[in-house]
Amino acid sequence: MNAVDTALANPVDIAYLITGILFILGLRYLSSPKTAVLGNRLSAVGMLIAVVATLTQGIVNWIVVGAALLVGAVVGIVSAQRVKMTAMPQMVAIFNGAGGGAAALVAAGELLKYVNSATPITYDVAFTSVLSAVIGALSFAGSIIAFLKLQELMTGRPITYPAQQVVNALILLIILVSWGLVVAGVEPVLQWFWIALVAALILGVLFVLPIGGADMPVVISLLNSFTGLAAASTGFVLGNNVLIISGALVGASGTLLTVLMGKAMNRSITNVLFGAFGAVKVSSAGAGAQGGQNVRSVSADDVAAMLAYANEVIVVPGYGMAVAQAQHSIRELADQLEKKGVEVKYAIHPVAGRMPGHMNVLLAEANVPYTSLYDMDDINPEFERADVALVVGANDVTNPAAREDKNSPIYGMPILNVDKAANVVVLKRSMASGFAGIANPLYDDPKTVMLFGDAKKSIDGVIAGLKAL
């Protein structure tokens, strides 16, 4: 048997190959709501195989490894059971940060091993160790800030400061210089490494601070791709094929999703990376509050009567639906309407909520048929034929200013054309503005009515009114 045959016969390499295949299939199936559960399970099986295969490779202290696995499993299970769907974006952010931090720690440990031994550090190990540590640290720090913003432990509004880009550029320069000194082997190597690591942590914080909540889906996706790159770099440091494969998959999918999210929010990648995007500018329509001069408030019974005599109703879910946990009530409302012969469809904006696919997940939880969910491009032509557009807690993604007001901070962002429907019903707690902090002229439209209150309670009231008709 030659060297190639021996390598192919290595059980660990075979396990890693199977893991890579399962990861790729998992991503493929995750692209559709119908097969997403299967995709998630395949990926989980792949991860289990990778962990078992790795544990067969000369583990020094099984007690430490076992304790870490136990703690991680407990945290994961408890989090999955207790975290509300409204808090899922910040959970994704904190878990993503943990991945980036883990990659940074592993790379740092590998570099320390070389420094503390007589073995000279090769250029490839030095280069990839610093690369992994820097990207992982940046992702970790940025994800923590994203978590704090989403959890409302700090303001979700953009935090800007003078010479922001100059400061970021100087920190990046420090990272690059320190990185080069480590690779060149300039003593003390560890000192330059720690400088690069700390600078990356600071850059991660400063990178996310100027970003507002409206743009957080883009940030989460971008940081996710960073974590993937960090994991892939760590794979090169350790010579671990499964880390390289999985990290590359995460990095590539995260980058693609970032591009798609940027397009959905009318933001270029350059703007995402280097602009203080999310900053609110005062527009001619006014900022920070809704107009409200011509708002018409109605009761649940009024909405019930309007819906009962409609032929087609389009439901537009938003973050307000997530907060109120109104998805089950919306499904019941749709069932009642369909019994009366009303056609019900759901319009899903790519960035509705606080993360990509947020609304899809919530509606799937309520067993809303996948065939009733329509992407923005598919549903927008339908609004002109709809009798009623029922907007449940969506704000910026339905704002006509994105089409009409060139001075608006969201001008050019693709929106759901709810204002084209014959009638519009908006469910909101109050006239407070959305993430972008600007007025929504839709609420002053003569064909728009407002049903104020908690979305779930309002929908339940509408259901009671329908049953009484």
Tab-separated table of N, CA and C in Angstrom, residues 205-355:
chain	number	residue	atom	x	y	z
A	205	VAL	N	-15.016	46.257	18.458
A	205	VAL	CA	-15.960	47.113	19.185
A	205	VAL	C	-16.285	48.359	18.371
A	206	LEU	N	-15.249	49.040	17.890
A	206	LEU	CA	-15.450	50.284	17.145
A	206	LEU	C	-16.143	50.051	15.808
A	207	PHE	N	-15.989	48.851	15.270
A	207	PHE	CA	-16.607	48.519	13.990
A	207	PHE	C	-18.129	48.468	14.093
A	208	VAL	N	-18.651	47.955	15.210
A	208	VAL	CA	-20.097	47.745	15.347
A	208	VAL	C	-20.788	48.930	16.026
A	209	LEU	N	-20.074	49.712	16.821
A	209	LEU	CA	-20.701	50.832	17.530
A	209	LEU	C	-21.465	51.789	16.618
A	210	PRO	N	-20.946	52.143	15.421
A	210	PRO	CA	-21.667	53.121	14.588
A	210	PRO	C	-22.848	52.516	13.832
A	211	ILE	N	-23.179	51.265	14.074
A	211	ILE	CA	-24.224	50.596	13.306
A	211	ILE	C	-25.509	50.553	14.106
A	212	GLY	N	-26.614	50.973	13.487
A	212	GLY	CA	-27.905	50.996	14.165
A	212	GLY	C	-28.636	49.675	14.034
A	213	GLY	N	-29.703	49.546	14.814
A	213	GLY	CA	-30.467	48.307	14.843
A	213	GLY	C	-31.066	47.937	13.503
A	214	ALA	N	-31.395	48.926	12.672
A	214	ALA	CA	-32.005	48.637	11.378
A	214	ALA	C	-31.081	47.837	10.471
A	215	ASP	N	-29.777	47.991	10.680
A	215	ASP	CA	-28.797	47.315	9.835
A	215	ASP	C	-28.178	46.101	10.511
A	216	MET	N	-28.695	45.726	11.661
A	216	MET	CA	-28.085	44.633	12.414
A	216	MET	C	-28.117	43.289	11.680
A	217	PRO	N	-29.147	42.987	10.854
A	217	PRO	CA	-29.085	41.724	10.098
A	217	PRO	C	-27.831	41.610	9.235
A	218	VAL	N	-27.423	42.722	8.623
A	218	VAL	CA	-26.217	42.715	7.799
A	218	VAL	C	-24.990	42.455	8.667
A	219	VAL	N	-24.960	43.086	9.843
A	219	VAL	CA	-23.808	42.951	10.736
A	219	VAL	C	-23.662	41.512	11.223
A	220	ILE	N	-24.772	40.913	11.643
A	220	ILE	CA	-24.730	39.535	12.136
A	220	ILE	C	-24.210	38.604	11.045
A	221	SER	N	-24.694	38.794	9.832
A	221	SER	CA	-24.259	37.955	8.717
A	221	SER	C	-22.776	38.156	8.426
A	222	LEU	N	-22.325	39.412	8.461
A	222	LEU	CA	-20.922	39.708	8.184
A	222	LEU	C	-20.007	39.125	9.255
A	223	LEU	N	-20.389	39.288	10.525
A	223	LEU	CA	-19.589	38.738	11.615
A	223	LEU	C	-19.567	37.210	11.558
A	224	ASN	N	-20.659	36.633	11.099
A	224	ASN	CA	-20.710	35.181	10.938
A	224	ASN	C	-19.685	34.714	9.904
A	225	SER	N	-19.559	35.467	8.824
A	225	SER	CA	-18.562	35.114	7.813
A	225	SER	C	-17.150	35.284	8.364
A	226	PHE	N	-16.938	36.289	9.210
A	226	PHE	CA	-15.632	36.476	9.851
A	226	PHE	C	-15.268	35.258	10.699
A	227	THR	N	-16.241	34.779	11.474
A	227	THR	CA	-15.992	33.613	12.317
A	227	THR	C	-15.626	32.401	11.464
A	228	GLY	N	-16.294	32.241	10.336
A	228	GLY	CA	-15.961	31.145	9.436
A	228	GLY	C	-14.526	31.245	8.935
A	229	LEU	N	-14.105	32.454	8.566
A	229	LEU	CA	-12.726	32.647	8.110
A	229	LEU	C	-11.730	32.346	9.219
A	230	ALA	N	-12.079	32.754	10.451
A	230	ALA	CA	-11.198	32.481	11.588
A	230	ALA	C	-11.062	30.978	11.817
A	231	ALA	N	-12.176	30.262	11.713
A	231	ALA	CA	-12.144	28.805	11.903
A	231	ALA	C	-11.321	28.130	10.815
A	232	ALA	N	-11.482	28.584	9.569
A	232	ALA	CA	-10.706	28.003	8.466
A	232	ALA	C	-9.211	28.255	8.658
A	233	SER	N	-8.862	29.456	9.107
A	233	SER	CA	-7.451	29.766	9.358
A	233	SER	C	-6.893	28.901	10.481
A	234	THR	N	-7.703	28.690	11.518
A	234	THR	CA	-7.281	27.811	12.612
A	234	THR	C	-7.068	26.389	12.103
A	235	GLY	N	-7.889	25.972	11.142
A	235	GLY	CA	-7.706	24.657	10.544
A	235	GLY	C	-6.354	24.511	9.879
A	236	PHE	N	-5.879	25.583	9.228
A	236	PHE	CA	-4.550	25.542	8.616
A	236	PHE	C	-3.464	25.477	9.684
A	237	VAL	N	-3.687	26.200	10.800
A	237	VAL	CA	-2.713	26.175	11.887
A	237	VAL	C	-2.572	24.770	12.453
A	238	LEU	N	-3.704	24.096	12.651
A	238	LEU	CA	-3.713	22.773	13.272
A	238	LEU	C	-3.551	21.645	12.262
A	239	GLY	N	-3.651	21.967	10.979
A	239	GLY	CA	-3.638	20.915	9.978
A	239	GLY	C	-4.886	20.059	10.044
A	240	ASN	N	-6.015	20.686	10.377
A	240	ASN	CA	-7.280	19.978	10.570
A	240	ASN	C	-8.195	20.249	9.376
A	241	ASN	N	-8.439	19.217	8.582
A	241	ASN	CA	-9.205	19.385	7.342
A	241	ASN	C	-10.653	19.796	7.585
A	242	VAL	N	-11.273	19.244	8.631
A	242	VAL	CA	-12.685	19.534	8.842
A	242	VAL	C	-12.897	20.987	9.260
A	243	LEU	N	-11.929	21.552	9.976
A	243	LEU	CA	-12.019	22.973	10.325
A	243	LEU	C	-11.900	23.847	9.080
A	244	ILE	N	-11.018	23.459	8.193
A	244	ILE	CA	-10.846	24.221	6.950
A	244	ILE	C	-12.128	24.185	6.124
A	245	ILE	N	-12.707	22.975	5.998
A	245	ILE	CA	-13.926	22.814	5.195
A	245	ILE	C	-15.096	23.581	5.817
A	246	SER	N	-15.337	23.347	7.100
A	246	SER	CA	-16.487	23.984	7.755
A	246	SER	C	-16.311	25.491	7.825
A	247	GLY	N	-15.089	25.945	8.116
A	247	GLY	CA	-14.849	27.386	8.168
A	247	GLY	C	-15.060	28.050	6.823
A	248	ALA	N	-14.594	27.375	5.761
A	248	ALA	CA	-14.782	27.927	4.412
A	248	ALA	C	-16.257	27.990	4.044
A	249	LEU	N	-17.014	26.966	4.431
A	249	LEU	CA	-18.455	26.961	4.147
A	249	LEU	C	-19.161	28.097	4.870
A	250	VAL	N	-18.827	28.267	6.149
A	250	VAL	CA	-19.452	29.344	6.924
A	250	VAL	C	-19.050	30.707	6.372
A	251	GLY	N	-17.763	30.855	6.054
A	251	GLY	CA	-17.299	32.134	5.516
A	251	GLY	C	-17.957	32.479	4.193
A	252	ALA	N	-18.045	31.476	3.306
A	252	ALA	CA	-18.635	31.718	1.991
A	252	ALA	C	-20.131	32.004	2.090
A	253	SER	N	-20.851	31.185	2.862
A	253	SER	CA	-22.301	31.386	2.994
A	253	SER	C	-22.604	32.698	3.706
A	254	GLY	N	-21.787	33.033	4.709
A	254	GLY	CA	-21.989	34.306	5.415
A	254	GLY	C	-21.741	35.495	4.514
A	255	THR	N	-20.724	35.397	3.668
A	255	THR	CA	-20.426	36.483	2.731
A	255	THR	C	-21.554	36.652	1.717
A	256	LEU	N	-22.043	35.516	1.189
A	256	LEU	CA	-23.146	35.570	0.230
A	256	LEU	C	-24.389	36.179	0.874
A	257	LEU	N	-24.683	35.766	2.101
A	257	LEU	CA	-25.851	36.304	2.795
A	257	LEU	C	-25.681	37.791	3.065
A	258	THR	N	-24.454	38.219	3.368
A	258	THR	CA	-24.189	39.644	3.599
A	258	THR	C	-24.490	40.454	2.347
A	259	VAL	N	-24.053	39.920	1.199
A	259	VAL	CA	-24.316	40.608	-0.076
A	259	VAL	C	-25.817	40.714	-0.325
A	260	LEU	N	-26.542	39.619	-0.082
A	260	LEU	CA	-27.990	39.615	-0.300
A	260	LEU	C	-28.701	40.569	0.661
A	261	MET	N	-28.268	40.588	1.925
A	261	MET	CA	-28.869	41.501	2.900
A	261	MET	C	-28.569	42.952	2.541
A	262	GLY	N	-27.333	43.204	2.115
A	262	GLY	CA	-26.987	44.563	1.702
A	262	GLY	C	-27.842	45.019	0.532
A	263	LYS	N	-28.075	44.118	-0.409
A	263	LYS	CA	-28.928	44.445	-1.555
A	263	LYS	C	-30.352	44.719	-1.109
A	264	ALA	N	-30.837	43.905	-0.161
A	264	ALA	CA	-32.204	44.085	0.329
A	264	ALA	C	-32.375	45.400	1.073
A	265	MET	N	-31.273	45.937	1.627
A	265	MET	CA	-31.341	47.195	2.370
A	265	MET	C	-30.755	48.353	1.571
A	266	ASN	N	-30.428	48.070	0.291
A	266	ASN	CA	-29.867	49.081	-0.600
A	266	ASN	C	-28.542	49.638	-0.067
A	267	ARG	N	-27.696	48.755	0.437
A	267	ARG	CA	-26.393	49.161	0.942
A	267	ARG	C	-25.316	48.347	0.238
A	268	SER	N	-24.270	49.041	-0.214
A	268	SER	CA	-23.153	48.347	-0.845
A	268	SER	C	-22.270	47.724	0.233
A	269	ILE	N	-21.468	46.736	-0.160
A	269	ILE	CA	-20.553	46.111	0.782
A	269	ILE	C	-19.528	47.128	1.284
A	270	THR	N	-19.104	48.042	0.404
A	270	THR	CA	-18.181	49.097	0.829
A	270	THR	C	-18.787	49.932	1.936
A	271	ASN	N	-20.067	50.260	1.786
A	271	ASN	CA	-20.748	51.035	2.812
A	271	ASN	C	-20.858	50.251	4.116
A	272	VAL	N	-21.104	48.948	4.001
A	272	VAL	CA	-21.209	48.100	5.197
A	272	VAL	C	-19.876	48.059	5.936
A	273	LEU	N	-18.782	47.929	5.178
A	273	LEU	CA	-17.475	47.766	5.795
A	273	LEU	C	-16.881	49.066	6.310
A	274	PHE	N	-17.057	50.145	5.553
A	274	PHE	CA	-16.317	51.359	5.872
A	274	PHE	C	-17.181	52.565	6.207
A	275	GLY	N	-18.493	52.485	5.963
A	275	GLY	CA	-19.349	53.616	6.273
A	275	GLY	C	-20.004	53.453	7.627
A	276	ALA	N	-20.297	54.549	8.283
A	276	ALA	CA	-21.032	54.493	9.555
A	276	ALA	C	-22.495	54.299	9.232
A	277	PHE	N	-22.792	53.171	8.612
A	277	PHE	CA	-24.148	52.963	8.115
A	277	PHE	C	-25.097	52.721	9.276
A	278	GLY	N	-26.310	53.192	9.077
A	278	GLY	CA	-27.310	53.125	10.135
A	278	GLY	C	-27.495	54.451	10.823
A	279	ALA	N	-26.619	55.429	10.525
A	279	ALA	CA	-26.776	56.741	11.139
A	279	ALA	C	-28.027	57.407	10.599
A	280	VAL	N	-28.812	57.993	11.476
A	280	VAL	CA	-30.079	58.606	11.078
A	280	VAL	C	-29.845	60.056	10.696
A	281	LYS	N	-30.322	60.420	9.511
A	281	LYS	CA	-30.249	61.799	9.048
A	281	LYS	C	-31.651	62.377	8.954
A	282	VAL	N	-31.767	63.641	9.272
A	282	VAL	CA	-33.073	64.285	9.219
A	282	VAL	C	-33.491	64.456	7.779
A	283	SER	N	-34.660	63.986	7.452
A	283	SER	CA	-35.157	64.088	6.089
A	283	SER	C	-36.257	65.116	6.026
A	284	SER	N	-36.695	65.396	4.806
A	284	SER	CA	-37.768	66.370	4.634
A	284	SER	C	-39.053	65.880	5.248
A	285	ALA	N	-39.150	64.573	5.408
A	285	ALA	CA	-40.348	64.006	6.008
A	285	ALA	C	-40.306	64.044	7.512
A	286	GLY	N	-39.143	64.470	8.052
A	286	GLY	CA	-39.000	64.502	9.497
A	286	GLY	C	-38.430	63.209	9.996
A	287	ALA	N	-37.729	63.287	11.129
A	287	ALA	CA	-37.105	62.085	11.683
A	287	ALA	C	-37.450	61.942	13.139
A	288	GLY	N	-37.460	60.686	13.578
A	288	GLY	CA	-37.600	60.383	14.987
A	288	GLY	C	-39.018	60.245	15.455
A	289	ALA	N	-40.020	60.549	14.633
A	289	ALA	CA	-41.411	60.400	15.058
A	289	ALA	C	-42.282	60.219	13.841
A	290	GLN	N	-43.421	59.620	14.022
A	290	GLN	CA	-44.366	59.476	12.947
A	290	GLN	C	-45.166	60.768	12.819
A	291	GLY	N	-45.707	60.992	11.602
A	291	GLY	CA	-46.481	62.218	11.391
A	291	GLY	C	-47.712	62.250	12.263
A	292	GLY	N	-48.689	61.426	11.916
A	292	GLY	CA	-49.844	61.250	12.786
A	292	GLY	C	-50.931	62.288	12.669
A	293	GLN	N	-50.797	63.284	11.768
A	293	GLN	CA	-51.829	64.321	11.687
A	293	GLN	C	-53.152	63.773	11.160
A	294	ASN	N	-53.103	62.799	10.270
A	294	ASN	CA	-54.322	62.300	9.639
A	294	ASN	C	-54.579	60.821	9.948
A	295	VAL	N	-54.038	60.348	11.063
A	295	VAL	CA	-54.178	58.937	11.410
A	295	VAL	C	-55.605	58.637	11.834
A	296	ARG	N	-56.126	57.499	11.321
A	296	ARG	CA	-57.474	57.061	11.693
A	296	ARG	C	-57.364	55.781	12.509
A	297	SER	N	-57.870	55.812	13.725
A	297	SER	CA	-57.838	54.647	14.595
A	297	SER	C	-59.175	53.922	14.516
A	298	VAL	N	-59.125	52.579	14.468
A	298	VAL	CA	-60.348	51.785	14.365
A	298	VAL	C	-60.331	50.701	15.446
A	299	SER	N	-61.459	50.016	15.578
A	299	SER	CA	-61.579	48.938	16.552
A	299	SER	C	-61.353	47.592	15.884
A	300	ALA	N	-61.206	46.553	16.704
A	300	ALA	CA	-61.018	45.198	16.187
A	300	ALA	C	-62.235	44.747	15.375
A	301	ASP	N	-63.422	45.140	15.809
A	301	ASP	CA	-64.636	44.765	15.075
A	301	ASP	C	-64.670	45.410	13.695
A	302	ASP	N	-64.192	46.659	13.601
A	302	ASP	CA	-64.137	47.330	12.296
A	302	ASP	C	-63.206	46.569	11.345
A	303	VAL	N	-62.060	46.145	11.867
A	303	VAL	CA	-61.103	45.396	11.044
A	303	VAL	C	-61.699	44.050	10.638
A	304	ALA	N	-62.407	43.403	11.562
A	304	ALA	CA	-63.032	42.111	11.273
A	304	ALA	C	-64.006	42.232	10.112
A	305	ALA	N	-64.812	43.282	10.117
A	305	ALA	CA	-65.778	43.487	9.043
A	305	ALA	C	-65.077	43.743	7.713
A	306	MET	N	-64.000	44.507	7.750
A	306	MET	CA	-63.249	44.807	6.533
A	306	MET	C	-62.648	43.531	5.941
A	307	LEU	N	-62.082	42.695	6.800
A	307	LEU	CA	-61.452	41.463	6.327
A	307	LEU	C	-62.470	40.445	5.837
A	308	ALA	N	-63.609	40.380	6.512
A	308	ALA	CA	-64.623	39.366	6.180
A	308	ALA	C	-65.171	39.549	4.771
A	309	TYR	N	-65.208	40.782	4.284
A	309	TYR	CA	-65.783	41.051	2.964
A	309	TYR	C	-64.710	41.227	1.889
A	310	ALA	N	-63.475	40.857	2.227
A	310	ALA	CA	-62.379	40.945	1.258
A	310	ALA	C	-62.288	39.662	0.443
A	311	ASN	N	-61.712	39.757	-0.735
A	311	ASN	CA	-61.439	38.579	-1.556
A	311	ASN	C	-60.001	38.086	-1.342
A	312	GLU	N	-59.086	39.039	-1.175
A	312	GLU	CA	-57.676	38.693	-0.967
A	312	GLU	C	-57.080	39.582	0.121
A	313	VAL	N	-56.420	38.953	1.087
A	313	VAL	CA	-55.753	39.667	2.181
A	313	VAL	C	-54.284	39.265	2.183
A	314	ILE	N	-53.404	40.261	2.269
A	314	ILE	CA	-51.970	40.000	2.362
A	314	ILE	C	-51.492	40.423	3.746
A	315	VAL	N	-50.953	39.483	4.489
A	315	VAL	CA	-50.434	39.755	5.825
A	315	VAL	C	-48.949	40.103	5.716
A	316	VAL	N	-48.548	41.202	6.352
A	316	VAL	CA	-47.154	41.649	6.330
A	316	VAL	C	-46.612	41.599	7.759
A	317	PRO	N	-45.907	40.541	8.126
A	317	PRO	CA	-45.382	40.442	9.490
A	317	PRO	C	-44.100	41.238	9.672
A	318	GLY	N	-43.908	41.718	10.914
A	318	GLY	CA	-42.692	42.451	11.253
A	318	GLY	C	-42.274	42.145	12.676
A	319	TYR	N	-41.336	42.931	13.182
A	319	TYR	CA	-40.806	42.655	14.513
A	319	TYR	C	-41.883	42.765	15.588
A	320	GLY	N	-42.899	43.608	15.360
A	320	GLY	CA	-43.994	43.729	16.318
A	320	GLY	C	-44.719	42.406	16.514
A	321	MET	N	-44.824	41.615	15.452
A	321	MET	CA	-45.434	40.294	15.579
A	321	MET	C	-44.570	39.387	16.458
A	322	ALA	N	-43.258	39.504	16.293
A	322	ALA	CA	-42.345	38.681	17.093
A	322	ALA	C	-42.425	39.052	18.566
A	323	VAL	N	-42.451	40.340	18.857
A	323	VAL	CA	-42.514	40.806	20.246
A	323	VAL	C	-43.784	40.309	20.928
A	324	ALA	N	-44.902	40.394	20.216
A	324	ALA	CA	-46.190	40.006	20.785
A	324	ALA	C	-46.433	38.506	20.723
A	325	GLN	N	-45.552	37.756	20.031
A	325	GLN	CA	-45.746	36.325	19.825
A	325	GLN	C	-47.133	36.063	19.216
A	326	ALA	N	-47.426	36.833	18.165
A	326	ALA	CA	-48.765	36.813	17.580
A	326	ALA	C	-48.889	35.847	16.404
A	327	GLN	N	-47.841	35.076	16.104
A	327	GLN	CA	-47.884	34.235	14.908
A	327	GLN	C	-48.987	33.177	14.968
A	328	HIS	N	-49.240	32.616	16.142
A	328	HIS	CA	-50.291	31.598	16.262
A	328	HIS	C	-51.680	32.222	16.067
A	329	SER	N	-51.854	33.435	16.589
A	329	SER	CA	-53.131	34.128	16.402
A	329	SER	C	-53.341	34.500	14.947
A	330	ILE	N	-52.267	34.873	14.272
A	330	ILE	CA	-52.368	35.205	12.848
A	330	ILE	C	-52.760	33.975	12.045
A	331	ARG	N	-52.198	32.837	12.399
A	331	ARG	CA	-52.574	31.596	11.711
A	331	ARG	C	-54.056	31.295	11.935
A	332	GLU	N	-54.554	31.493	13.161
A	332	GLU	CA	-55.970	31.260	13.439
A	332	GLU	C	-56.838	32.241	12.667
A	333	LEU	N	-56.382	33.498	12.579
A	333	LEU	CA	-57.121	34.508	11.811
A	333	LEU	C	-57.206	34.086	10.342
A	334	ALA	N	-56.092	33.606	9.799
A	334	ALA	CA	-56.081	33.169	8.405
A	334	ALA	C	-57.049	31.996	8.193
A	335	ASP	N	-57.077	31.083	9.164
A	335	ASP	CA	-58.003	29.943	9.062
A	335	ASP	C	-59.452	30.415	9.023
A	336	GLN	N	-59.774	31.387	9.869
A	336	GLN	CA	-61.141	31.919	9.907
A	336	GLN	C	-61.504	32.613	8.598
A	337	LEU	N	-60.539	33.357	8.048
A	337	LEU	CA	-60.795	34.058	6.791
A	337	LEU	C	-60.967	33.071	5.636
A	338	GLU	N	-60.140	32.038	5.618
A	338	GLU	CA	-60.236	31.056	4.535
A	338	GLU	C	-61.553	30.290	4.589
A	339	LYS	N	-62.103	30.126	5.781
A	339	LYS	CA	-63.421	29.492	5.907
A	339	LYS	C	-64.501	30.343	5.243
A	340	LYS	N	-64.255	31.654	5.199
A	340	LYS	CA	-65.206	32.576	4.576
A	340	LYS	C	-64.887	32.808	3.109
A	341	GLY	N	-63.927	32.055	2.572
A	341	GLY	CA	-63.584	32.163	1.157
A	341	GLY	C	-62.578	33.243	0.830
A	342	VAL	N	-61.912	33.791	1.843
A	342	VAL	CA	-60.917	34.842	1.619
A	342	VAL	C	-59.546	34.202	1.383
A	343	GLU	N	-58.856	34.632	0.349
A	343	GLU	CA	-57.506	34.140	0.072
A	343	GLU	C	-56.503	34.922	0.919
A	344	VAL	N	-55.635	34.214	1.646
A	344	VAL	CA	-54.665	34.856	2.534
A	344	VAL	C	-53.247	34.509	2.089
A	345	LYS	N	-52.433	35.538	1.929
A	345	LYS	CA	-51.022	35.356	1.582
A	345	LYS	C	-50.163	36.132	2.574
A	346	TYR	N	-48.896	35.757	2.659
A	346	TYR	CA	-47.963	36.412	3.582
A	346	TYR	C	-46.809	37.013	2.787
A	347	ALA	N	-46.541	38.285	3.035
A	347	ALA	CA	-45.459	38.989	2.345
A	347	ALA	C	-44.244	39.068	3.265
A	348	ILE	N	-43.126	38.476	2.848
A	348	ILE	CA	-41.935	38.406	3.688
A	348	ILE	C	-40.831	39.293	3.112
A	349	HIS	N	-40.474	40.328	3.852
A	349	HIS	CA	-39.348	41.171	3.444
A	349	HIS	C	-38.050	40.518	3.922
A	350	PRO	N	-36.982	40.581	3.117
A	350	PRO	CA	-35.730	39.900	3.492
A	350	PRO	C	-35.164	40.308	4.842
A	351	VAL	N	-35.401	41.558	5.260
A	351	VAL	CA	-34.819	42.007	6.526
A	351	VAL	C	-35.886	42.396	7.541
A	352	ALA	N	-37.080	41.833	7.406
A	352	ALA	CA	-38.112	42.057	8.424
A	352	ALA	C	-37.670	41.363	9.709
A	353	GLY	N	-37.830	42.047	10.837
A	353	GLY	CA	-37.354	41.496	12.092
A	353	GLY	C	-35.922	41.898	12.344
A	354	ARG	N	-35.175	41.051	13.035
A	354	ARG	CA	-33.813	41.413	13.408
A	354	ARG	C	-32.753	40.457	12.888
A	355	MET	N	-33.162	39.555	12.028
A	355	MET	CA	-32.187	38.679	11.395
A	355	MET	C	-32.815	38.079	10.146
